[in-house]
mmCIF file of C-alpha atoms in Angstrom:
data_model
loop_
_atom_site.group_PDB
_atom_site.id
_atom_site.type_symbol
_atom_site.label_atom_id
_atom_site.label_comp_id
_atom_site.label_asym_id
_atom_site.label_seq_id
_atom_site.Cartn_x
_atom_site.Cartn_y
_atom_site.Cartn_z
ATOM 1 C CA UNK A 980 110.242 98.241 168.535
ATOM 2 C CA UNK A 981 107.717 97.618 170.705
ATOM 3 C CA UNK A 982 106.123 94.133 170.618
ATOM 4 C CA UNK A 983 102.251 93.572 169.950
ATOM 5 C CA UNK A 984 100.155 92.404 173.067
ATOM 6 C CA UNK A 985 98.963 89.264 173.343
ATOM 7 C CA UNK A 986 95.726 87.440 173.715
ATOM 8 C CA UNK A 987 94.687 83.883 174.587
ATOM 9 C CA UNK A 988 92.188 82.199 172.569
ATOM 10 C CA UNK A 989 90.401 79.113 174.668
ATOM 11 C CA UNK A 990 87.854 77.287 172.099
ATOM 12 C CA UNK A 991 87.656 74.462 170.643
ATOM 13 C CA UNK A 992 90.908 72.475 169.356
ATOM 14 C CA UNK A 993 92.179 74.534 166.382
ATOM 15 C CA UNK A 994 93.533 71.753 164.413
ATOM 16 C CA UNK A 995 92.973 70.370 161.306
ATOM 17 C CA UNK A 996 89.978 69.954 159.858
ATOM 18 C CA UNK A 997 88.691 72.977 159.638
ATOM 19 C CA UNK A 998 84.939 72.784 159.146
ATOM 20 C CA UNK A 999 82.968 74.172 161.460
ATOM 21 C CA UNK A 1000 81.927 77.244 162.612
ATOM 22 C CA UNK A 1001 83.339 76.566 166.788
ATOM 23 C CA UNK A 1002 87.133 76.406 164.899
ATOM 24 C CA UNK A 1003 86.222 78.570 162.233
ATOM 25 C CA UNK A 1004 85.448 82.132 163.938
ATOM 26 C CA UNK A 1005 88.147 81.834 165.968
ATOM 27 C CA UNK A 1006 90.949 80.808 163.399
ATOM 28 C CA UNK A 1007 89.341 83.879 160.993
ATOM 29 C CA UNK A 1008 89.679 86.595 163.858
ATOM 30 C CA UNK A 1009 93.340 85.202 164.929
ATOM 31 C CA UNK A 1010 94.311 85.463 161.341
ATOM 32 C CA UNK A 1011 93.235 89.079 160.487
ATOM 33 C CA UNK A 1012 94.113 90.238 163.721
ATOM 34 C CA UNK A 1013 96.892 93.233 163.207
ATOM 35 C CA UNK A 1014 97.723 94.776 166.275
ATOM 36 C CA UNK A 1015 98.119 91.503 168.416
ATOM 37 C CA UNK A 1016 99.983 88.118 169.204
ATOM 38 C CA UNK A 1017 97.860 85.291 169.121
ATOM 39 C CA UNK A 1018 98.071 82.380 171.244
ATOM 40 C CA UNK A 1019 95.725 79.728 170.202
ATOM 41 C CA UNK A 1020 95.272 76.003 171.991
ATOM 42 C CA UNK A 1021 95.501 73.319 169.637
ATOM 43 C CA UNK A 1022 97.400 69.883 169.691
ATOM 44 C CA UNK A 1023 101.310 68.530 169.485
ATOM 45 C CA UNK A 1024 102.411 69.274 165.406
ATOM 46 C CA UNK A 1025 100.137 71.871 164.497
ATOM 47 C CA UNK A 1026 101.590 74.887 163.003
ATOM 48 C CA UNK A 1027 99.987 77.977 161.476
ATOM 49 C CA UNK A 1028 101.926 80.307 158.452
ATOM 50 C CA UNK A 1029 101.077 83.594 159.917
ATOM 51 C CA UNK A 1030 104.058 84.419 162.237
ATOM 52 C CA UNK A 1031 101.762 86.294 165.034
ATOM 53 C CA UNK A 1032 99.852 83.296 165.929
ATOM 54 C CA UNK A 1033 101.819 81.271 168.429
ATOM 55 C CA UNK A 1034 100.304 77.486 168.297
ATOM 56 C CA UNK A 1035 99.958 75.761 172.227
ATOM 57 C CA UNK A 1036 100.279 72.026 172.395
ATOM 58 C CA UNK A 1037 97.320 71.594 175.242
ATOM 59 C CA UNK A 1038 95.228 68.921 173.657
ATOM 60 C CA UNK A 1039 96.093 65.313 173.039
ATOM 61 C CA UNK A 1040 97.614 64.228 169.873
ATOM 62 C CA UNK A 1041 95.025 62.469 167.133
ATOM 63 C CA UNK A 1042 93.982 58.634 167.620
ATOM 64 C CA UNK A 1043 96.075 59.367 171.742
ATOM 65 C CA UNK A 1044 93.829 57.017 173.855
ATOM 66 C CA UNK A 1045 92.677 59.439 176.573
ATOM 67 C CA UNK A 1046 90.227 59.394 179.568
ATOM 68 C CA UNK A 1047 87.009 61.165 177.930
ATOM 69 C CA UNK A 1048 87.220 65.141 179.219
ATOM 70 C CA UNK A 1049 91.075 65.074 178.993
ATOM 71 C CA UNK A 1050 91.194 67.643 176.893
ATOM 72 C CA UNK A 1051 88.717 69.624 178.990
ATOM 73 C CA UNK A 1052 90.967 69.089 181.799
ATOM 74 C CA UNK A 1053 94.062 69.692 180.287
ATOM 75 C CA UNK A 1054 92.304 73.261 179.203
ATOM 76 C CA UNK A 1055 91.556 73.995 182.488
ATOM 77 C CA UNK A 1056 94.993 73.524 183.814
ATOM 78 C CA UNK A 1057 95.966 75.337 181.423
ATOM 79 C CA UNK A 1058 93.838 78.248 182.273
ATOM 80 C CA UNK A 1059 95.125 78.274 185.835
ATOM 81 C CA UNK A 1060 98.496 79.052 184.230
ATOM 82 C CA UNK A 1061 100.107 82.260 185.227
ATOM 83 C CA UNK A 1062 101.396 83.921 182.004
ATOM 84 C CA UNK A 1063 101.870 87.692 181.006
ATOM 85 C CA UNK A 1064 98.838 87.656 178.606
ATOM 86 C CA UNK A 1065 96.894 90.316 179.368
ATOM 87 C CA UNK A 1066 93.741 89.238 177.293
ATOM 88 C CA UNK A 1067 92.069 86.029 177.796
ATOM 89 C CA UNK A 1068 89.032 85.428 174.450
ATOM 90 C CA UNK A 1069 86.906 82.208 175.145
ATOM 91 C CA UNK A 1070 84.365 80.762 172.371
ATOM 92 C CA UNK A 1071 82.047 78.951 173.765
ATOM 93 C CA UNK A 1072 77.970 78.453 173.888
ATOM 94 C CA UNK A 1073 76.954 78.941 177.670
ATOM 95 C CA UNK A 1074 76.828 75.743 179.584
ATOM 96 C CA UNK A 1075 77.086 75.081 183.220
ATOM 97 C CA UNK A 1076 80.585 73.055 183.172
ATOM 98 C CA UNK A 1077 82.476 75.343 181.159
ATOM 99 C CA UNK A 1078 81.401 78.655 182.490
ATOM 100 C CA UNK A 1079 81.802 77.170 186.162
ATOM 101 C CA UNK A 1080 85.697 75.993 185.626
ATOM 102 C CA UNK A 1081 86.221 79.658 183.621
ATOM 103 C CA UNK A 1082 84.944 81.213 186.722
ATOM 104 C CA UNK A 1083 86.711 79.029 189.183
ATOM 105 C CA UNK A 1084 89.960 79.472 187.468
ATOM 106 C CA UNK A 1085 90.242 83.037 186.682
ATOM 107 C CA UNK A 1086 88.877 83.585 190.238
ATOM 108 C CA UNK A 1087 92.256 81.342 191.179
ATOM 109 C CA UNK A 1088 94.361 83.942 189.398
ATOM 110 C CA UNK A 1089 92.724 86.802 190.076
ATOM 111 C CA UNK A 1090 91.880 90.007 187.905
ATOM 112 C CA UNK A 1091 92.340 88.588 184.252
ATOM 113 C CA UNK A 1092 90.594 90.838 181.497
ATOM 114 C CA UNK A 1093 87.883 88.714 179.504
ATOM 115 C CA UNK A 1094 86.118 88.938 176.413
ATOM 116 C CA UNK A 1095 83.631 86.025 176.116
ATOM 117 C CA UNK A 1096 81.968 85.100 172.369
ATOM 118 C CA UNK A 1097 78.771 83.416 172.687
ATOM 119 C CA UNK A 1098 78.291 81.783 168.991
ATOM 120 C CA UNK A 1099 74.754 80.108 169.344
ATOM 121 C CA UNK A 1100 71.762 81.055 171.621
ATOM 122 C CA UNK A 1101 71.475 79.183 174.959
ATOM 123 C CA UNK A 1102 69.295 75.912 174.936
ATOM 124 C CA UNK A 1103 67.742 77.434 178.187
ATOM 125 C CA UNK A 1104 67.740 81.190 179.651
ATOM 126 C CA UNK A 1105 67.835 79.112 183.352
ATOM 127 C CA UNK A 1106 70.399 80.353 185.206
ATOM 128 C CA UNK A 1107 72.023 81.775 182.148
ATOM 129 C CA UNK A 1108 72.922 84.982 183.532
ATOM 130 C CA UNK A 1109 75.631 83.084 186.025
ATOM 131 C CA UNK A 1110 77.535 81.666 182.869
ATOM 132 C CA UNK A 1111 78.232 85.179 181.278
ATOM 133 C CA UNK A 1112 81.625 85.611 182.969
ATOM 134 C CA UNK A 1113 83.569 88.080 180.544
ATOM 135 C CA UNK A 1114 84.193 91.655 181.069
ATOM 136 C CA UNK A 1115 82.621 91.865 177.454
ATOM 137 C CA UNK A 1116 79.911 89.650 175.815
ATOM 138 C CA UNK A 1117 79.654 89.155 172.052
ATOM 139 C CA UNK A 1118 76.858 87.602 170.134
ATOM 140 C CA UNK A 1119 77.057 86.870 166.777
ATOM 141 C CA UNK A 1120 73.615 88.257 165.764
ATOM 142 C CA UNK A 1121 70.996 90.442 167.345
ATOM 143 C CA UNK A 1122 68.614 87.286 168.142
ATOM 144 C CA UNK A 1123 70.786 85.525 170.799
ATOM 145 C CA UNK A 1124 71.984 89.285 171.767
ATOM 146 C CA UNK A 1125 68.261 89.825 172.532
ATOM 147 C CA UNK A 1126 68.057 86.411 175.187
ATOM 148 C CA UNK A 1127 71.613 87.617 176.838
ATOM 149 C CA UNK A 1128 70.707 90.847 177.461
ATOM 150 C CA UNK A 1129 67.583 89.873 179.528
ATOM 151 C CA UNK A 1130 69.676 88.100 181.912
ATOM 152 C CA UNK A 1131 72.723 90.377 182.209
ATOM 153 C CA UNK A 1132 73.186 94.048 183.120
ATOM 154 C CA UNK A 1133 76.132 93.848 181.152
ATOM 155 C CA UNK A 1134 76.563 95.591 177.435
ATOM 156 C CA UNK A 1135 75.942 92.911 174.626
ATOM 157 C CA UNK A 1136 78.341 93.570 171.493
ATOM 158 C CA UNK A 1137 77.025 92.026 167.823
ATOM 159 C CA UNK A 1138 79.732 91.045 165.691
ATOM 160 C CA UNK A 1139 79.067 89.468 162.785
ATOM 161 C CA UNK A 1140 81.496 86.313 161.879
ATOM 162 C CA UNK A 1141 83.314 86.923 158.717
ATOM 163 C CA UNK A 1142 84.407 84.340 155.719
ATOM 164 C CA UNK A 1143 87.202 83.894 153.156
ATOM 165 C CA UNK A 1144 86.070 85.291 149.426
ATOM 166 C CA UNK A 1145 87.592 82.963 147.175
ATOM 167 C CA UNK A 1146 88.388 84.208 143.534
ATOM 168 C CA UNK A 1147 85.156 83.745 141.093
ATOM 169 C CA UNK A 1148 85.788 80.848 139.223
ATOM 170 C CA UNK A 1149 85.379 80.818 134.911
ATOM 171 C CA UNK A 1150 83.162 79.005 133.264
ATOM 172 C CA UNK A 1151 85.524 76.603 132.596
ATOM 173 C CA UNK A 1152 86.794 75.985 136.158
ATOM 174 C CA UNK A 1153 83.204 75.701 137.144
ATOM 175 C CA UNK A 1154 82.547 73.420 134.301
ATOM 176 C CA UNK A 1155 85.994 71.151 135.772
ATOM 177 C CA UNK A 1156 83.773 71.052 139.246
ATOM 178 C CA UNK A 1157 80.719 70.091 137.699
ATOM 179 C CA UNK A 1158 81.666 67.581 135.489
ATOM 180 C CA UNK A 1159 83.561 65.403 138.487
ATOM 181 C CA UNK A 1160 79.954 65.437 140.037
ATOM 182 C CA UNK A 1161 78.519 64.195 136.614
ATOM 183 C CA UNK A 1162 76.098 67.247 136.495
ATOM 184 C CA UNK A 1163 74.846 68.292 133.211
ATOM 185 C CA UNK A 1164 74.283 71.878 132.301
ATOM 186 C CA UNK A 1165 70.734 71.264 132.224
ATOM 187 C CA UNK A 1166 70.871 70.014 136.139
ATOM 188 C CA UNK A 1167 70.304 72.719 138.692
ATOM 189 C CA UNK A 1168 72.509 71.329 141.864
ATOM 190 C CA UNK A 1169 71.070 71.934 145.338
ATOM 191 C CA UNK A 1170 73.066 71.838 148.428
ATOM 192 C CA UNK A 1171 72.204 70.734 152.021
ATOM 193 C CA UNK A 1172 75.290 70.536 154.178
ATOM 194 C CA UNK A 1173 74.166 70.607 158.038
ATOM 195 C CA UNK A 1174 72.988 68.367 160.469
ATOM 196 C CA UNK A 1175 69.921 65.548 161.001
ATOM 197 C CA UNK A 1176 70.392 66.026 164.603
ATOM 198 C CA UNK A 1177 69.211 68.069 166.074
ATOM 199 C CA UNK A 1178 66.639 69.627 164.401
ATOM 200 C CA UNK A 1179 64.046 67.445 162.035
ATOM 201 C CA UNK A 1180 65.140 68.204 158.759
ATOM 202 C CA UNK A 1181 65.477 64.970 157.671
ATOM 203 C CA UNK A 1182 61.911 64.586 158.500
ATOM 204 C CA UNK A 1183 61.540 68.000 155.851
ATOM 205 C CA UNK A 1184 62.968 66.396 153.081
ATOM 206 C CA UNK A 1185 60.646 63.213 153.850
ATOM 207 C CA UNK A 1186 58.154 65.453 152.875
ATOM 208 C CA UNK A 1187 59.480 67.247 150.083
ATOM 209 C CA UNK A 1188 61.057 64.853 147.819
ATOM 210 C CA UNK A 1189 57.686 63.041 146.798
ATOM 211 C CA UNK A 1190 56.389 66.692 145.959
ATOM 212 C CA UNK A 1191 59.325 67.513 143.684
ATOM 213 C CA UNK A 1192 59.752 63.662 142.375
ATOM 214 C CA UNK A 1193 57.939 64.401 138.957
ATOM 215 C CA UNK A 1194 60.078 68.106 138.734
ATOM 216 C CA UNK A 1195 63.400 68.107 135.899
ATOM 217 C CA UNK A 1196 66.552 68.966 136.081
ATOM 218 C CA UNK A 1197 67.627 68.630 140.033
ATOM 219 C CA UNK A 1198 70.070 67.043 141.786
ATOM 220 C CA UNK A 1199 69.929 66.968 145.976
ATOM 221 C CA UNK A 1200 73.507 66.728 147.418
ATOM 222 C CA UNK A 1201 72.701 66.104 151.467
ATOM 223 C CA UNK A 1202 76.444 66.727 153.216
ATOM 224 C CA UNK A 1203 75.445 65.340 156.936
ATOM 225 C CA UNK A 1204 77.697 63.576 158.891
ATOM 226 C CA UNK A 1205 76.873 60.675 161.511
ATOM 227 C CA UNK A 1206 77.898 62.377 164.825
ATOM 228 C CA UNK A 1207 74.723 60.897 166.572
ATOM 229 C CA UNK A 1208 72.687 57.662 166.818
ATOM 230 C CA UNK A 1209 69.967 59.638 165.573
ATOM 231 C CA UNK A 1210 72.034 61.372 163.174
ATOM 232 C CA UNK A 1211 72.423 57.981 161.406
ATOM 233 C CA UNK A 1212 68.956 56.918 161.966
ATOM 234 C CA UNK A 1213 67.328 60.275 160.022
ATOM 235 C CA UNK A 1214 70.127 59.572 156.907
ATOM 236 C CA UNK A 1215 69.047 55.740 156.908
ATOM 237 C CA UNK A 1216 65.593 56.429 156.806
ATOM 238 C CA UNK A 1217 65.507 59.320 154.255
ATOM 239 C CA UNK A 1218 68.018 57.048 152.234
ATOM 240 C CA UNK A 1219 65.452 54.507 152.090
ATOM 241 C CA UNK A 1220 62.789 56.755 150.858
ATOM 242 C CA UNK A 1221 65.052 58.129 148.334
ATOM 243 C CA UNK A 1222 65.673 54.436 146.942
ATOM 244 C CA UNK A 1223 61.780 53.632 147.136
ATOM 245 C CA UNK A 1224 60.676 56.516 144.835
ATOM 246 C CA UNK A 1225 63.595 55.819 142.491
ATOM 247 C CA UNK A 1226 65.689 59.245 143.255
ATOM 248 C CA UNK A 1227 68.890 57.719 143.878
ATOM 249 C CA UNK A 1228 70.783 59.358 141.127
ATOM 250 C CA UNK A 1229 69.203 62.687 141.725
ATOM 251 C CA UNK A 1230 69.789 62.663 145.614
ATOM 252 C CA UNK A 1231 73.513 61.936 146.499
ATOM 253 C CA UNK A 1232 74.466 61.300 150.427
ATOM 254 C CA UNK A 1233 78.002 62.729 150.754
ATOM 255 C CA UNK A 1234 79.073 62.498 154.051
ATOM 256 C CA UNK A 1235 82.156 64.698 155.075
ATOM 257 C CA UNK A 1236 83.310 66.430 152.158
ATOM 258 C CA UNK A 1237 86.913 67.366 152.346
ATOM 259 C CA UNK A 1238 87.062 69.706 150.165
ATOM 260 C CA UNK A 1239 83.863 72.137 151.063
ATOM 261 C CA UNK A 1240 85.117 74.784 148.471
ATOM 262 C CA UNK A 1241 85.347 73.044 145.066
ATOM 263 C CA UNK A 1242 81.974 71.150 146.228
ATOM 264 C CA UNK A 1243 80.327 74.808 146.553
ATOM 265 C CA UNK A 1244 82.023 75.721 143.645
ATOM 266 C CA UNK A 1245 79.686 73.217 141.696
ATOM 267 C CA UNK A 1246 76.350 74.300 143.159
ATOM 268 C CA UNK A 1247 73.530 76.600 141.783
ATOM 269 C CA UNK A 1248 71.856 77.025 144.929
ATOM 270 C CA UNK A 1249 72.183 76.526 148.841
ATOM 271 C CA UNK A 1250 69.434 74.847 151.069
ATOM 272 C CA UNK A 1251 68.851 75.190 154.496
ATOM 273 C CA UNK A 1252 65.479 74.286 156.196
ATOM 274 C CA UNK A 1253 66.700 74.600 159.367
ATOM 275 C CA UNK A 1254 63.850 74.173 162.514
ATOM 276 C CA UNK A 1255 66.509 74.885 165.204
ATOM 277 C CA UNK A 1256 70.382 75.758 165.507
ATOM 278 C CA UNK A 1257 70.992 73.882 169.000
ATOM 279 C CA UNK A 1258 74.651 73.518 168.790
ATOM 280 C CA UNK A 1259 75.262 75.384 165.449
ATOM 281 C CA UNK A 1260 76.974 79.185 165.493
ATOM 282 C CA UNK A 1261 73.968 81.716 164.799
ATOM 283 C CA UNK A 1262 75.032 82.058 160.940
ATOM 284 C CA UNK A 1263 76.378 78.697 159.896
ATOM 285 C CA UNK A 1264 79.734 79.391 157.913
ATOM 286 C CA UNK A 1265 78.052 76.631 155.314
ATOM 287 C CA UNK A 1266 75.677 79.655 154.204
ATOM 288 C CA UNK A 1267 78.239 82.268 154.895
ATOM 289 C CA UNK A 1268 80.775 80.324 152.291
ATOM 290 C CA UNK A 1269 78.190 79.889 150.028
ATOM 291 C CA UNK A 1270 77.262 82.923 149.935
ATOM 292 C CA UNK A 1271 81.112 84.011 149.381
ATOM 293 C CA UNK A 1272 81.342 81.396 146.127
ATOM 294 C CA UNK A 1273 78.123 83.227 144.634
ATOM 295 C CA UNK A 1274 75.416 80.648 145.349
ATOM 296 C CA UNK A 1275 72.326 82.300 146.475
ATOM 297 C CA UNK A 1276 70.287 80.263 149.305
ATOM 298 C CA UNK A 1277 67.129 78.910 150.189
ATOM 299 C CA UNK A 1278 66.404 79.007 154.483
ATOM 300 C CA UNK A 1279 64.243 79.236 156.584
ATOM 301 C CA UNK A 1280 62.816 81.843 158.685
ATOM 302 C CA UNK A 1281 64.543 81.001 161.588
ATOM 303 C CA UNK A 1282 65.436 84.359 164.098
ATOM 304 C CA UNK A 1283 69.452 84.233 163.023
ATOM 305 C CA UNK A 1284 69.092 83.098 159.249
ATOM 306 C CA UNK A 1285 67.190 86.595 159.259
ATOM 307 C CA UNK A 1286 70.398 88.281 159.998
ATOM 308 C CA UNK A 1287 72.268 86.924 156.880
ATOM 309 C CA UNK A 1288 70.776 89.433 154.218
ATOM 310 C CA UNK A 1289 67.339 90.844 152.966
ATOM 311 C CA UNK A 1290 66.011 88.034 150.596
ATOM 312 C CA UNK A 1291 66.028 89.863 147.637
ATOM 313 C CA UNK A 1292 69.514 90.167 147.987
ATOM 314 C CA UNK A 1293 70.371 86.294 148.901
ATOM 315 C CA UNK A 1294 67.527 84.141 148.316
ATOM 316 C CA UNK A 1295 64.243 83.499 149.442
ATOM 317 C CA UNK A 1296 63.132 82.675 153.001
ATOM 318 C CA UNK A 1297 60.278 79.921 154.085
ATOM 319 C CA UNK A 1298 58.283 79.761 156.851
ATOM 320 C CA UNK A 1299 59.682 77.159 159.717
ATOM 321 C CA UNK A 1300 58.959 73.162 159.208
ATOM 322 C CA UNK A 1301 56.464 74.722 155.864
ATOM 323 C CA UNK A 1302 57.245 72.454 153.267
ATOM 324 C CA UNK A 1303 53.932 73.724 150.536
ATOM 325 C CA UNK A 1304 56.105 77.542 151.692
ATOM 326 C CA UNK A 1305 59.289 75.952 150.827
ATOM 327 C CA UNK A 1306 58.485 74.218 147.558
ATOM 328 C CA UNK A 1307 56.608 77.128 146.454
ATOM 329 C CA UNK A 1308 59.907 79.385 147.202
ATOM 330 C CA UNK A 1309 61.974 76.423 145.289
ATOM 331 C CA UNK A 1310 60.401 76.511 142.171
ATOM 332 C CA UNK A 1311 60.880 79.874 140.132
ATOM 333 C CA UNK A 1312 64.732 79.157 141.613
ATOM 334 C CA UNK A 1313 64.967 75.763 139.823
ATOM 335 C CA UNK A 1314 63.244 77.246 136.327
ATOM 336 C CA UNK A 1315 65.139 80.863 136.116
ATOM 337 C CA UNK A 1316 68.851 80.512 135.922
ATOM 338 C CA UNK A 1317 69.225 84.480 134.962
ATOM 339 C CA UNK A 1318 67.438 85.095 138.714
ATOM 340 C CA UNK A 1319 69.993 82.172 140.739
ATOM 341 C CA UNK A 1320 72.638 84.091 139.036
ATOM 342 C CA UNK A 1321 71.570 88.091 139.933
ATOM 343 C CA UNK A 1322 71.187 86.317 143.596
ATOM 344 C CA UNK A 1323 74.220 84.379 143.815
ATOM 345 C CA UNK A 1324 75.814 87.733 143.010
ATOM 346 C CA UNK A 1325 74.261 90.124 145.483
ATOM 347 C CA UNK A 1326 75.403 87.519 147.743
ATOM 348 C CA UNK A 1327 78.492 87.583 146.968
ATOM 349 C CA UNK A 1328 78.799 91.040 147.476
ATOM 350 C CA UNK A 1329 76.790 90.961 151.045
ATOM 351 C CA UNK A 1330 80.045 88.002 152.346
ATOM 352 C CA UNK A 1331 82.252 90.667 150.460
ATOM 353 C CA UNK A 1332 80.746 93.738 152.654
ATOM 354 C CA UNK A 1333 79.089 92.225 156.327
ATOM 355 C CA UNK A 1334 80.986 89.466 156.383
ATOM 356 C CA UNK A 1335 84.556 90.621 155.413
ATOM 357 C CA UNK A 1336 87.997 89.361 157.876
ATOM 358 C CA UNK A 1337 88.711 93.257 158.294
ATOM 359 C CA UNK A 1338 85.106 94.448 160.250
ATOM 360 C CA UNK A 1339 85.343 91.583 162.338
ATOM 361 C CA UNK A 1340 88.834 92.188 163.352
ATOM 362 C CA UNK A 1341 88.624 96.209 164.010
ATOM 363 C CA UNK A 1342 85.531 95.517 165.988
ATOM 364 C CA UNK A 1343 87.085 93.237 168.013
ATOM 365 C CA UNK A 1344 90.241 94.960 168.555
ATOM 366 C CA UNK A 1345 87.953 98.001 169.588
ATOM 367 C CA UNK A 1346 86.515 95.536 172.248
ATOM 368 C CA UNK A 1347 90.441 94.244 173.003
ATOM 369 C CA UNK A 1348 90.934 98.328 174.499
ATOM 370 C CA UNK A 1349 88.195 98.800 175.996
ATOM 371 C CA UNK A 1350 88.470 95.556 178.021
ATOM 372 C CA UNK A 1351 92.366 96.782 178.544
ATOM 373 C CA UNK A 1352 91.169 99.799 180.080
ATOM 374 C CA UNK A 1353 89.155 97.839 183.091
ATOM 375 C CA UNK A 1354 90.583 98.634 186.739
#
């Protein structure tokens, strides 16, 4: 029997933990792929259950102490690697050091087929049309499509990401969930897992939170993590603010949260006043989860949020950095648990439809061919 081809996945490190969206839409199309092998860069011990994805040891091990850029290095040797896989997939944002050593090294080897996934929109359109090296370009939404195809010549493929859709949980399972986060049923749990930097929604909530201080019944869990100085900063100060106007119980600081499900799981609706998504994928997989567990969201208007659904289906959007917009959007969500409910499931069927393991993977298996086909 003949074997399946191969492809080569360069991204980021797929290892453990999974939880964002640079590991996540690559580990979701390698999974549901059914017509090829999988090769997929990750680091020494890491081992996957489905038998047609074959796990390469090219980063260090966890807690190895490393020259910084090792593992950038050790990718790039890697690339200059002759092998007999006739596909190579990178996931990567556009950016001058990456694109250049892709060029350099598949120039070293010669003709090597390419597909190239561009998750977020460039930070500039300068010189952006020398970092598009693949034989085929994907964008994860129409927005960032839009910017590539002004610099390139080249066709532009959409292809939306796609999520897991858990089981819907009973009332009693939910109950389980809530009770660990000492919610009542009265208490209408609001979710804001993303960043504080970039972006100045910290600086949002600053706002907000006086507005909605005298409103019942809410509870703020903020999911950021400290991966800048500045990160840290915006979660100190809106920490402090939350203490002065006596919120502490009602807004909860999280930090990582291992287990992402069971905390979505709890919630009744999904925040996400986003001003930018400068290093984010175009549709954050935090929405695109949520969205799968039946928890209808609150974003803004930003271009890619757009793409997620109509907002009758999912949730209302607000206007950019408008915080009168968003509260006024917030409020018939926080009184009318029979409308949370009719959204959370339209969402659920929009992850179940757009977003489903099965599109993504015949449209990029379509791509696969075509880029096969290439003299």
């Amino acid at each position: 029997m003949r074997r399946k081809p191969k492809v080569l996945f360069i991204s980021k490190c797929l290892a453990p933990p999974f939880q964002d969206g640079g590991k996540l839409l690559p580990l979701h199309l390698a999974r549901h792929l059914e017509t090829r092998r999988v090769t997929l860069l990750t680091r020494p011990g890491v081992r996957f259950a489905e038998k047609h994805l074959i796990p390469e040891a090219v980063f260090p091990a966890p807690h190895a102490w490393l020259p910084a850029g090792f593992g950038h290095l050790s990718v790039f040797l890697r690339m200059l690697r002759f092998d007999e896989i006739p596909i190579y997939h990178f996931f990567f944002a556009p950016n001058a050091a990456s694109s250049y050593a892709a060029r350099l090294a598949l120039g070293l080897k010669g003709r090597q087929p390419t597909v190239q996934t561009i998750s977020s929109a460039p930070l500039s359109t300068k010189h952006l049309g020398s970092l598009l090296f693949g034989d085929a370009l994907v964008t994860m939404s129409e927005a960032t499509a839009s910017v590539i195809r002004s610099q390139t010549t080249k066709p532009v493929h959409v292809i939306a990401p796609s999520v897991d859709l858990p089981k819907p949980l009973d009332d009693s399972e939910r109950q389980a969930l809530r009770s660990r986060l000492s919610l009542s049923n009265d208490d209408v749990a609001l979710l804001f897992a993303g960043d504080f930097d970039p972006g100045h929604v910290a600086g949002f909530f600053k706002k907000a939170l006086p507005k909605l201080a005298n409103t019942p019944h809410w509870v703020l869990f903020i999911a950021v993590r400290d991966k800048t100085p500045r990160a840290r900063a915006e979660r100190e100060m809106l920490e402090q603010q939350v203490n002065q106007l006596g919120l502490s119980g009602r807004v909860r600081f999280l930090g990582v949260v291992e287990d992402f499900s069971a905390l979505l799981g709890a919630m009744d609706l999904n925040l996400f006043p986003a001003d930018t998504l400068a290093t984010k994928v175009d549709l954050p997989f935090v929405l695109l989860e949520g969205m799968a567990r039946g928890v209808p969201i609150l974003t803004s208007n930003l271009a890619p949020l757009c793409e997620l659904g109509e907002p009758e289906s999912l949730g209302p959007r607000h206007a950019v950095g408008d915080v009168a917009d968003f509260l006024g959007k917030l409020a018939p969500l926080l009184e009318d648990a029979s409308l949370r409910q009719s959204l959370g499931t339209r969402a659920r069927e929009q992850a179940g439809d757009v977003f489903n393991h099965s599109r993504m993977a015949q449209a990029y298996e379509a791509i696969y061919q075509t880029v096969e086909m290439i003299p």
